[in-house]
Amino acid sequence: MDQRVWLAFLFLCLLSLSSDVVYEGGRSVSGAFLNLLEAPVIALGVLGVGEFVNYGMRFLSGLLVDRMASSGLQWRLIYAGYAVNLAIPLLALVGRWEMALGLLLLERIGKGLRHAPRDVILAELTKGFG
């Protein structure tokens, strides 16, 4: 296997792993954090809607990747999606529950945005594996 292919594969895997670690760490305390910021109970329900938004963004980014079939576009969507993951560490800087909820929802949008293009690139990279 070409060394560039191996490095791209390893890069995407490590990026995905670190992103999941950040997200799961933030998600595990999101309810208590919103409670600390005195968010109403409905805010937790809205947080659940974030999962729906995530799947909607997966669908839209999948359509976009399928229609465009450009590797450059796929990488840009992946980078944009992972950049939005920085919303989770930014939670440390917010003092209002509305801002915290917005950052948590923004992270879900980013995950949906990067999911389909990442899977397409990983499938292309691993064509000869199995």
JSON list of C-alpha atoms in Angstrom, two decimals:
[
{"chain": "A", "resi": 1, "resn": "MET", "atom": "CA", "xyz": [0.00, 0.00, 0.00]},
{"chain": "A", "resi": 2, "resn": "ASP", "atom": "CA", "xyz": [1.18, 3.50, -0.83]},
{"chain": "A", "resi": 3, "resn": "GLN", "atom": "CA", "xyz": [2.58, 5.37, 2.17]},
{"chain": "A", "resi": 4, "resn": "ARG", "atom": "CA", "xyz": [0.37, 8.43, 1.47]},
{"chain": "A", "resi": 5, "resn": "VAL", "atom": "CA", "xyz": [-2.74, 6.24, 1.55]},
{"chain": "A", "resi": 6, "resn": "TRP", "atom": "CA", "xyz": [-1.65, 4.71, 4.85]},
{"chain": "A", "resi": 7, "resn": "LEU", "atom": "CA", "xyz": [-0.96, 8.15, 6.35]},
{"chain": "A", "resi": 8, "resn": "ALA", "atom": "CA", "xyz": [-4.33, 9.52, 5.20]},
{"chain": "A", "resi": 9, "resn": "PHE", "atom": "CA", "xyz": [-6.06, 6.47, 6.68]},
{"chain": "A", "resi": 10, "resn": "LEU", "atom": "CA", "xyz": [-4.20, 6.81, 9.97]},
{"chain": "A", "resi": 11, "resn": "PHE", "atom": "CA", "xyz": [-4.85, 10.57, 10.07]},
{"chain": "A", "resi": 12, "resn": "LEU", "atom": "CA", "xyz": [-8.61, 10.13, 9.62]},
{"chain": "A", "resi": 13, "resn": "CYS", "atom": "CA", "xyz": [-8.77, 7.35, 12.22]},
{"chain": "A", "resi": 14, "resn": "LEU", "atom": "CA", "xyz": [-6.87, 9.34, 14.85]},
{"chain": "A", "resi": 15, "resn": "LEU", "atom": "CA", "xyz": [-8.84, 12.49, 14.09]},
{"chain": "A", "resi": 16, "resn": "SER", "atom": "CA", "xyz": [-12.11, 10.60, 14.47]},
{"chain": "A", "resi": 17, "resn": "LEU", "atom": "CA", "xyz": [-10.95, 8.98, 17.71]},
{"chain": "A", "resi": 18, "resn": "SER", "atom": "CA", "xyz": [-9.87, 12.26, 19.28]},
{"chain": "A", "resi": 19, "resn": "SER", "atom": "CA", "xyz": [-13.09, 13.94, 18.18]},
{"chain": "A", "resi": 20, "resn": "ASP", "atom": "CA", "xyz": [-15.16, 11.17, 19.76]},
{"chain": "A", "resi": 21, "resn": "VAL", "atom": "CA", "xyz": [-13.20, 11.45, 23.01]},
{"chain": "A", "resi": 22, "resn": "VAL", "atom": "CA", "xyz": [-13.87, 15.20, 23.16]},
{"chain": "A", "resi": 23, "resn": "TYR", "atom": "CA", "xyz": [-17.55, 14.78, 22.30]},
{"chain": "A", "resi": 24, "resn": "GLU", "atom": "CA", "xyz": [-18.21, 11.93, 24.74]},
{"chain": "A", "resi": 25, "resn": "GLY", "atom": "CA", "xyz": [-16.46, 13.85, 27.51]},
{"chain": "A", "resi": 26, "resn": "GLY", "atom": "CA", "xyz": [-18.61, 16.89, 26.84]},
{"chain": "A", "resi": 27, "resn": "ARG", "atom": "CA", "xyz": [-21.78, 14.87, 26.44]},
{"chain": "A", "resi": 28, "resn": "SER", "atom": "CA", "xyz": [-21.29, 13.08, 29.73]},
{"chain": "A", "resi": 29, "resn": "VAL", "atom": "CA", "xyz": [-21.49, 16.36, 31.64]},
{"chain": "A", "resi": 30, "resn": "SER", "atom": "CA", "xyz": [-23.82, 18.32, 29.35]},
{"chain": "A", "resi": 31, "resn": "GLY", "atom": "CA", "xyz": [-26.95, 17.66, 31.43]},
{"chain": "A", "resi": 32, "resn": "ALA", "atom": "CA", "xyz": [-25.30, 18.64, 34.69]},
{"chain": "A", "resi": 33, "resn": "PHE", "atom": "CA", "xyz": [-23.66, 21.65, 33.03]},
{"chain": "A", "resi": 34, "resn": "LEU", "atom": "CA", "xyz": [-26.98, 22.92, 31.65]},
{"chain": "A", "resi": 35, "resn": "ASN", "atom": "CA", "xyz": [-28.50, 22.38, 35.10]},
{"chain": "A", "resi": 36, "resn": "LEU", "atom": "CA", "xyz": [-25.66, 24.40, 36.64]},
{"chain": "A", "resi": 37, "resn": "LEU", "atom": "CA", "xyz": [-26.45, 27.22, 34.19]},
{"chain": "A", "resi": 38, "resn": "GLU", "atom": "CA", "xyz": [-30.11, 26.98, 35.32]},
{"chain": "A", "resi": 39, "resn": "ALA", "atom": "CA", "xyz": [-31.42, 25.85, 31.95]},
{"chain": "A", "resi": 40, "resn": "PRO", "atom": "CA", "xyz": [-35.09, 24.85, 31.79]},
{"chain": "A", "resi": 41, "resn": "VAL", "atom": "CA", "xyz": [-35.86, 21.16, 31.41]},
{"chain": "A", "resi": 42, "resn": "ILE", "atom": "CA", "xyz": [-37.00, 21.74, 27.83]},
{"chain": "A", "resi": 43, "resn": "ALA", "atom": "CA", "xyz": [-33.38, 22.60, 26.95]},
{"chain": "A", "resi": 44, "resn": "LEU", "atom": "CA", "xyz": [-32.46, 18.95, 27.49]},
{"chain": "A", "resi": 45, "resn": "GLY", "atom": "CA", "xyz": [-35.23, 18.00, 25.08]},
{"chain": "A", "resi": 46, "resn": "VAL", "atom": "CA", "xyz": [-33.84, 20.43, 22.53]},
{"chain": "A", "resi": 47, "resn": "LEU", "atom": "CA", "xyz": [-30.45, 18.82, 23.08]},
{"chain": "A", "resi": 48, "resn": "GLY", "atom": "CA", "xyz": [-32.04, 15.51, 22.07]},
{"chain": "A", "resi": 49, "resn": "VAL", "atom": "CA", "xyz": [-33.25, 17.14, 18.86]},
{"chain": "A", "resi": 50, "resn": "GLY", "atom": "CA", "xyz": [-29.57, 17.69, 18.11]},
{"chain": "A", "resi": 51, "resn": "GLU", "atom": "CA", "xyz": [-29.28, 13.99, 17.29]},
{"chain": "A", "resi": 52, "resn": "PHE", "atom": "CA", "xyz": [-32.04, 14.39, 14.71]},
{"chain": "A", "resi": 53, "resn": "VAL", "atom": "CA", "xyz": [-30.20, 17.38, 13.25]},
{"chain": "A", "resi": 54, "resn": "ASN", "atom": "CA", "xyz": [-27.04, 15.25, 13.16]},
{"chain": "A", "resi": 55, "resn": "TYR", "atom": "CA", "xyz": [-28.74, 12.60, 11.02]},
{"chain": "A", "resi": 56, "resn": "GLY", "atom": "CA", "xyz": [-30.30, 15.25, 8.80]},
{"chain": "A", "resi": 57, "resn": "MET", "atom": "CA", "xyz": [-26.86, 16.75, 8.17]},
{"chain": "A", "resi": 58, "resn": "ARG", "atom": "CA", "xyz": [-25.48, 13.29, 7.41]},
{"chain": "A", "resi": 59, "resn": "PHE", "atom": "CA", "xyz": [-28.15, 12.90, 4.75]},
{"chain": "A", "resi": 60, "resn": "LEU", "atom": "CA", "xyz": [-27.46, 16.33, 3.24]},
{"chain": "A", "resi": 61, "resn": "SER", "atom": "CA", "xyz": [-23.68, 15.96, 3.26]},
{"chain": "A", "resi": 62, "resn": "GLY", "atom": "CA", "xyz": [-24.07, 12.48, 1.76]},
{"chain": "A", "resi": 63, "resn": "LEU", "atom": "CA", "xyz": [-26.16, 13.91, -1.06]},
{"chain": "A", "resi": 64, "resn": "LEU", "atom": "CA", "xyz": [-23.63, 16.67, -1.62]},
{"chain": "A", "resi": 65, "resn": "VAL", "atom": "CA", "xyz": [-20.69, 14.26, -1.69]},
{"chain": "A", "resi": 66, "resn": "ASP", "atom": "CA", "xyz": [-22.57, 11.90, -4.00]},
{"chain": "A", "resi": 67, "resn": "ARG", "atom": "CA", "xyz": [-23.48, 14.66, -6.44]},
{"chain": "A", "resi": 68, "resn": "MET", "atom": "CA", "xyz": [-20.14, 16.46, -6.47]},
{"chain": "A", "resi": 69, "resn": "ALA", "atom": "CA", "xyz": [-17.79, 13.45, -6.24]},
{"chain": "A", "resi": 70, "resn": "SER", "atom": "CA", "xyz": [-14.86, 15.79, -5.61]},
{"chain": "A", "resi": 71, "resn": "SER", "atom": "CA", "xyz": [-12.14, 14.67, -3.25]},
{"chain": "A", "resi": 72, "resn": "GLY", "atom": "CA", "xyz": [-11.35, 18.32, -2.48]},
{"chain": "A", "resi": 73, "resn": "LEU", "atom": "CA", "xyz": [-14.95, 18.96, -1.44]},
{"chain": "A", "resi": 74, "resn": "GLN", "atom": "CA", "xyz": [-14.94, 15.84, 0.71]},
{"chain": "A", "resi": 75, "resn": "TRP", "atom": "CA", "xyz": [-11.82, 16.95, 2.56]},
{"chain": "A", "resi": 76, "resn": "ARG", "atom": "CA", "xyz": [-13.21, 20.47, 3.04]},
{"chain": "A", "resi": 77, "resn": "LEU", "atom": "CA", "xyz": [-16.41, 19.05, 4.55]},
{"chain": "A", "resi": 78, "resn": "ILE", "atom": "CA", "xyz": [-14.36, 16.82, 6.84]},
{"chain": "A", "resi": 79, "resn": "TYR", "atom": "CA", "xyz": [-12.16, 19.71, 7.99]},
{"chain": "A", "resi": 80, "resn": "ALA", "atom": "CA", "xyz": [-15.18, 21.96, 8.54]},
{"chain": "A", "resi": 81, "resn": "GLY", "atom": "CA", "xyz": [-16.97, 19.25, 10.50]},
{"chain": "A", "resi": 82, "resn": "TYR", "atom": "CA", "xyz": [-14.00, 18.61, 12.75]},
{"chain": "A", "resi": 83, "resn": "ALA", "atom": "CA", "xyz": [-13.35, 22.34, 13.22]},
{"chain": "A", "resi": 84, "resn": "VAL", "atom": "CA", "xyz": [-16.89, 22.70, 14.55]},
{"chain": "A", "resi": 85, "resn": "ASN", "atom": "CA", "xyz": [-15.98, 20.07, 17.15]},
{"chain": "A", "resi": 86, "resn": "LEU", "atom": "CA", "xyz": [-14.06, 22.84, 18.90]},
{"chain": "A", "resi": 87, "resn": "ALA", "atom": "CA", "xyz": [-17.46, 23.97, 20.17]},
{"chain": "A", "resi": 88, "resn": "ILE", "atom": "CA", "xyz": [-17.19, 21.44, 23.02]},
{"chain": "A", "resi": 89, "resn": "PRO", "atom": "CA", "xyz": [-14.05, 22.92, 24.67]},
{"chain": "A", "resi": 90, "resn": "LEU", "atom": "CA", "xyz": [-15.58, 26.38, 24.20]},
{"chain": "A", "resi": 91, "resn": "LEU", "atom": "CA", "xyz": [-18.27, 25.33, 26.70]},
{"chain": "A", "resi": 92, "resn": "ALA", "atom": "CA", "xyz": [-15.79, 26.27, 29.41]},
{"chain": "A", "resi": 93, "resn": "LEU", "atom": "CA", "xyz": [-16.13, 29.92, 28.37]},
{"chain": "A", "resi": 94, "resn": "VAL", "atom": "CA", "xyz": [-19.91, 30.29, 28.35]},
{"chain": "A", "resi": 95, "resn": "GLY", "atom": "CA", "xyz": [-21.98, 31.64, 31.19]},
{"chain": "A", "resi": 96, "resn": "ARG", "atom": "CA", "xyz": [-25.48, 31.29, 29.75]},
{"chain": "A", "resi": 97, "resn": "TRP", "atom": "CA", "xyz": [-27.38, 28.11, 29.07]},
{"chain": "A", "resi": 98, "resn": "GLU", "atom": "CA", "xyz": [-28.52, 29.36, 25.65]},
{"chain": "A", "resi": 99, "resn": "MET", "atom": "CA", "xyz": [-24.92, 29.66, 24.49]},
{"chain": "A", "resi": 100, "resn": "ALA", "atom": "CA", "xyz": [-24.05, 26.24, 25.89]},
{"chain": "A", "resi": 101, "resn": "LEU", "atom": "CA", "xyz": [-27.03, 24.67, 24.14]},
{"chain": "A", "resi": 102, "resn": "GLY", "atom": "CA", "xyz": [-26.07, 26.39, 20.90]},
{"chain": "A", "resi": 103, "resn": "LEU", "atom": "CA", "xyz": [-22.52, 25.05, 21.08]},
{"chain": "A", "resi": 104, "resn": "LEU", "atom": "CA", "xyz": [-23.75, 21.53, 21.79]},
{"chain": "A", "resi": 105, "resn": "LEU", "atom": "CA", "xyz": [-26.12, 21.71, 18.81]},
{"chain": "A", "resi": 106, "resn": "LEU", "atom": "CA", "xyz": [-23.38, 23.17, 16.63]},
{"chain": "A", "resi": 107, "resn": "GLU", "atom": "CA", "xyz": [-21.17, 20.19, 17.45]},
{"chain": "A", "resi": 108, "resn": "ARG", "atom": "CA", "xyz": [-23.94, 17.81, 16.33]},
{"chain": "A", "resi": 109, "resn": "ILE", "atom": "CA", "xyz": [-24.21, 19.69, 13.03]},
{"chain": "A", "resi": 110, "resn": "GLY", "atom": "CA", "xyz": [-20.46, 19.31, 12.55]},
{"chain": "A", "resi": 111, "resn": "LYS", "atom": "CA", "xyz": [-20.59, 15.59, 13.19]},
{"chain": "A", "resi": 112, "resn": "GLY", "atom": "CA", "xyz": [-23.32, 15.17, 10.62]},
{"chain": "A", "resi": 113, "resn": "LEU", "atom": "CA", "xyz": [-21.40, 17.29, 8.15]},
{"chain": "A", "resi": 114, "resn": "ARG", "atom": "CA", "xyz": [-18.18, 15.26, 8.36]},
{"chain": "A", "resi": 115, "resn": "HIS", "atom": "CA", "xyz": [-19.65, 11.75, 8.65]},
{"chain": "A", "resi": 116, "resn": "ALA", "atom": "CA", "xyz": [-20.52, 10.91, 5.02]},
{"chain": "A", "resi": 117, "resn": "PRO", "atom": "CA", "xyz": [-17.40, 12.36, 3.37]},
{"chain": "A", "resi": 118, "resn": "ARG", "atom": "CA", "xyz": [-15.16, 10.68, 5.93]},
{"chain": "A", "resi": 119, "resn": "ASP", "atom": "CA", "xyz": [-16.77, 7.32, 5.25]},
{"chain": "A", "resi": 120, "resn": "VAL", "atom": "CA", "xyz": [-16.44, 7.78, 1.48]},
{"chain": "A", "resi": 121, "resn": "ILE", "atom": "CA", "xyz": [-12.75, 8.61, 1.76]},
{"chain": "A", "resi": 122, "resn": "LEU", "atom": "CA", "xyz": [-12.11, 5.71, 4.15]},
{"chain": "A", "resi": 123, "resn": "ALA", "atom": "CA", "xyz": [-13.90, 3.34, 1.76]},
{"chain": "A", "resi": 124, "resn": "GLU", "atom": "CA", "xyz": [-11.74, 4.58, -1.12]},
{"chain": "A", "resi": 125, "resn": "LEU", "atom": "CA", "xyz": [-8.55, 4.30, 0.91]},
{"chain": "A", "resi": 126, "resn": "THR", "atom": "CA", "xyz": [-9.26, 0.73, 2.04]},
{"chain": "A", "resi": 127, "resn": "LYS", "atom": "CA", "xyz": [-10.44, -0.68, -1.30]},
{"chain": "A", "resi": 128, "resn": "GLY", "atom": "CA", "xyz": [-7.57, -3.14, -1.53]},
{"chain": "A", "resi": 129, "resn": "PHE", "atom": "CA", "xyz": [-7.67, -4.34, 2.09]},
{"chain": "A", "resi": 130, "resn": "GLY", "atom": "CA", "xyz": [-10.27, -7.01, 2.21]}
]
